[in-house]
Amino acid sequence: QVQLVQSGAEVKTPGSSVKVSCKASGGAFSNYAISWVRQAPGQGLEWVGRLIPVLGKSIYAQSLQGRVAITADESTRTVYMELSGLRFEDTAIYYCARFGYMDVWGEGTTVTVSS
Amino acid sequence: DIQMTQSPSSLSASVGDSVTITCRASQNIDSWLAWYQQKPGKVPKLLVYKASSLHSGVPSRFSGSGSGTEFTLTISNLQPDDFATYFCHQYNSYSGTFGQGTKVDFK
């Protein structure tokens, strides 16, 4: 049974960075394309990006290009999503999920950007 | 980025009804389309992937169809547990985009 466990809630100031982790248990981690999605309060889902292990790269939403980075540490079965230059509008729940079509989800990490 | 236009944004229905939600992609995405259900305060759940493949454990009253740029999610015989918000999502090799969501509530 694959499970994704995310790091805890974060409160950050504008302009700073946040790094959210997503640790996988079960399954063949090296084959996972881990996606990241965020949801601002009361809003819909926004795709953030996806790690593509077979290509050795990550792809990102154009709106976040240059501010977001998704990386992986195979030794700890952990994928990271780092968002820099934080703005108030980056306040959201950040989810990791397995594969492009997201069949298994983490529980979400609340990131609050506040001065 | 590919744009996904989902309609309607909300609909009201009764238990036993059949409802259809539509998603239109701004360019051809073949069958790289998924549908999710989300309830307030909960993590989204996958219903359908590859446009028409039902995810394990999802009731057969949910069905997806379409390819290219036009896709639909149909819920037949609506049950009380189905009142929620539904999102389409394209996940081709180079990007991902969600539709704006459709809230299904009680008539």
XYZ file of N, CA and C in Angstrom, chain B residues 4-75:
216
model
N -8.096 24.442 -19.490
C -9.219 23.510 -19.347
C -10.452 24.303 -18.935
N -11.499 24.228 -19.749
C -12.739 24.942 -19.455
C -13.786 23.933 -19.023
N -14.195 24.019 -17.777
C -15.135 23.060 -17.195
C -16.488 23.727 -17.020
N -17.543 22.964 -17.340
C -18.889 23.507 -17.168
C -19.869 22.402 -16.787
N -20.942 22.752 -16.030
C -21.184 24.078 -15.463
C -20.314 24.291 -14.222
N -20.311 25.469 -13.666
C -19.549 25.718 -12.443
C -20.297 25.155 -11.230
N -21.601 25.039 -11.336
C -22.384 24.407 -10.284
C -23.661 23.847 -10.878
N -24.228 22.870 -10.202
C -25.507 22.323 -10.615
C -26.219 21.763 -9.392
N -27.533 21.793 -9.473
C -28.354 21.252 -8.404
C -29.075 20.013 -8.924
N -29.066 18.969 -8.129
C -29.674 17.716 -8.552
C -30.266 16.994 -7.345
N -31.031 15.966 -7.640
C -31.664 15.160 -6.597
C -31.085 13.758 -6.618
N -31.253 13.063 -5.503
C -30.836 11.660 -5.445
C -31.566 10.883 -6.546
N -30.811 10.082 -7.272
C -31.385 9.298 -8.358
C -31.213 9.928 -9.735
N -30.893 11.219 -9.772
C -30.689 11.908 -11.050
C -29.410 11.426 -11.736
N -29.321 11.735 -13.007
C -28.099 11.543 -13.766
C -27.555 12.940 -14.115
N -26.261 13.173 -13.863
C -25.678 14.483 -14.148
C -24.447 14.314 -15.031
N -24.193 15.331 -15.854
C -23.047 15.313 -16.759
C -22.263 16.600 -16.616
N -20.968 16.449 -16.472
C -20.040 17.584 -16.378
C -19.118 17.510 -17.588
N -18.854 18.681 -18.174
C -18.054 18.730 -19.395
C -16.758 19.486 -19.175
N -15.711 19.019 -19.833
C -14.420 19.708 -19.805
C -13.903 19.833 -21.233
N -13.450 21.013 -21.577
C -12.920 21.252 -22.916
C -11.476 21.724 -22.797
N -10.576 21.081 -23.548
C -9.162 21.464 -23.545
C -8.886 22.436 -24.685
N -7.951 23.342 -24.465
C -7.633 24.354 -25.486
C -6.824 23.768 -26.651
N -6.293 22.566 -26.459
C -5.642 21.846 -27.547
C -5.733 20.353 -27.295
N -5.383 19.579 -28.286
C -5.515 18.121 -28.206
C -4.676 17.542 -27.061
N -5.334 16.794 -26.168
C -4.618 16.127 -25.086
C -4.811 14.611 -25.168
N -5.219 14.119 -26.341
C -5.491 12.680 -26.517
C -6.458 12.229 -25.419
N -6.027 11.277 -24.604
C -6.899 10.804 -23.518
C -6.284 11.061 -22.151
N -5.362 12.030 -22.072
C -4.663 12.307 -20.806
C -5.507 13.205 -19.903
N -6.637 12.660 -19.464
C -7.614 13.426 -18.706
C -8.071 12.614 -17.502
N -8.087 13.256 -16.347
C -8.548 12.609 -15.125
C -9.658 13.447 -14.503
N -10.476 12.773 -13.689
C -11.545 13.437 -12.939
C -11.362 13.118 -11.456
N -11.581 14.136 -10.610
C -11.452 13.990 -9.162
C -12.719 14.495 -8.473
N -12.967 13.923 -7.305
C -14.046 14.378 -6.432
C -13.403 14.953 -5.173
N -13.895 16.093 -4.722
C -13.396 16.661 -3.476
C -14.556 17.135 -2.608
N -14.504 16.756 -1.338
C -15.476 17.236 -0.355
C -14.784 18.267 0.528
N -15.559 19.172 1.141
C -14.965 20.253 1.935
C -13.997 19.744 2.999
N -12.815 20.305 3.019
C -11.813 19.958 4.022
C -11.122 18.628 3.797
N -11.394 17.997 2.663
C -10.829 16.673 2.387
C -9.882 16.702 1.204
N -9.064 15.668 1.125
C -8.135 15.510 0.012
C -8.913 15.042 -1.219
N -8.585 15.546 -2.392
C -9.268 15.066 -3.613
C -9.080 13.564 -3.804
N -10.067 12.963 -4.459
C -10.010 11.526 -4.754
C -10.099 11.318 -6.253
N -9.248 10.452 -6.777
C -9.285 10.117 -8.195
C -10.513 9.265 -8.500
N -11.242 9.630 -9.551
C -12.395 8.843 -10.006
C -12.073 8.116 -11.311
N -11.581 8.878 -12.271
C -11.376 8.379 -13.631
C -10.018 8.873 -14.118
N -9.287 8.022 -14.823
C -8.034 8.423 -15.457
C -8.034 7.951 -16.909
N -7.157 8.490 -17.687
C -7.084 8.205 -19.121
C -8.469 8.326 -19.773
N -9.157 9.351 -19.376
C -10.460 9.778 -19.912
C -11.628 8.869 -19.545
N -11.424 7.547 -19.540
C -12.560 6.649 -19.359
C -12.277 5.456 -18.462
N -11.083 5.379 -17.882
C -10.751 4.246 -17.008
C -11.137 4.562 -15.575
N -11.987 3.699 -15.014
C -12.464 3.911 -13.649
C -11.391 3.471 -12.659
N -11.062 4.354 -11.722
C -10.068 4.015 -10.701
C -10.623 2.922 -9.782
N -9.723 2.112 -9.271
C -10.100 1.005 -8.381
C -10.961 1.490 -7.215
N -12.068 0.780 -7.007
C -12.941 1.085 -5.878
C -13.986 2.154 -6.142
N -13.942 2.777 -7.290
C -14.921 3.824 -7.622
C -16.201 3.161 -8.142
N -17.359 3.559 -7.622
C -18.611 2.935 -8.066
C -18.844 3.081 -9.569
N -19.492 2.080 -10.150
C -19.693 2.053 -11.601
C -20.685 3.109 -12.082
N -21.374 3.808 -11.166
C -22.271 4.887 -11.596
C -21.481 6.094 -12.121
N -20.176 6.110 -11.874
C -19.312 7.146 -12.447
C -18.756 6.636 -13.777
N -18.795 7.478 -14.799
C -18.192 7.102 -16.067
C -17.632 8.335 -16.759
N -16.529 8.124 -17.466
C -15.896 9.201 -18.203
C -15.810 8.847 -19.666
N -15.852 9.863 -20.522
C -15.735 9.631 -21.951
C -15.070 10.834 -22.606
N -14.689 10.628 -23.871
C -14.106 11.711 -24.656
C -12.660 11.458 -25.019
N -12.177 12.262 -25.942
C -10.767 12.252 -26.326
C -10.497 13.514 -27.141
N -9.234 13.848 -27.245
C -8.895 15.056 -28.006
C -9.084 16.314 -27.185
N -10.224 16.978 -27.355
C -10.463 18.223 -26.625
C -11.776 18.245 -25.843
N -12.647 17.260 -26.033
C -13.953 17.272 -25.368
C -14.116 16.035 -24.490
N -14.459 16.270 -23.221
C -14.554 15.179 -22.252
C -15.783 15.372 -21.362
N -16.333 14.254 -20.913
C -17.468 14.338 -19.993
C -17.304 13.351 -18.848
N -17.829 13.751 -17.700
C -17.989 12.868 -16.546
C -19.487 12.748 -16.313
N -19.988 11.537 -16.267
C -21.400 11.302 -16.002
C -21.547 10.541 -14.699
N -22.445 11.013 -13.863
C -22.792 10.297 -12.636
C -24.236 9.869 -12.788
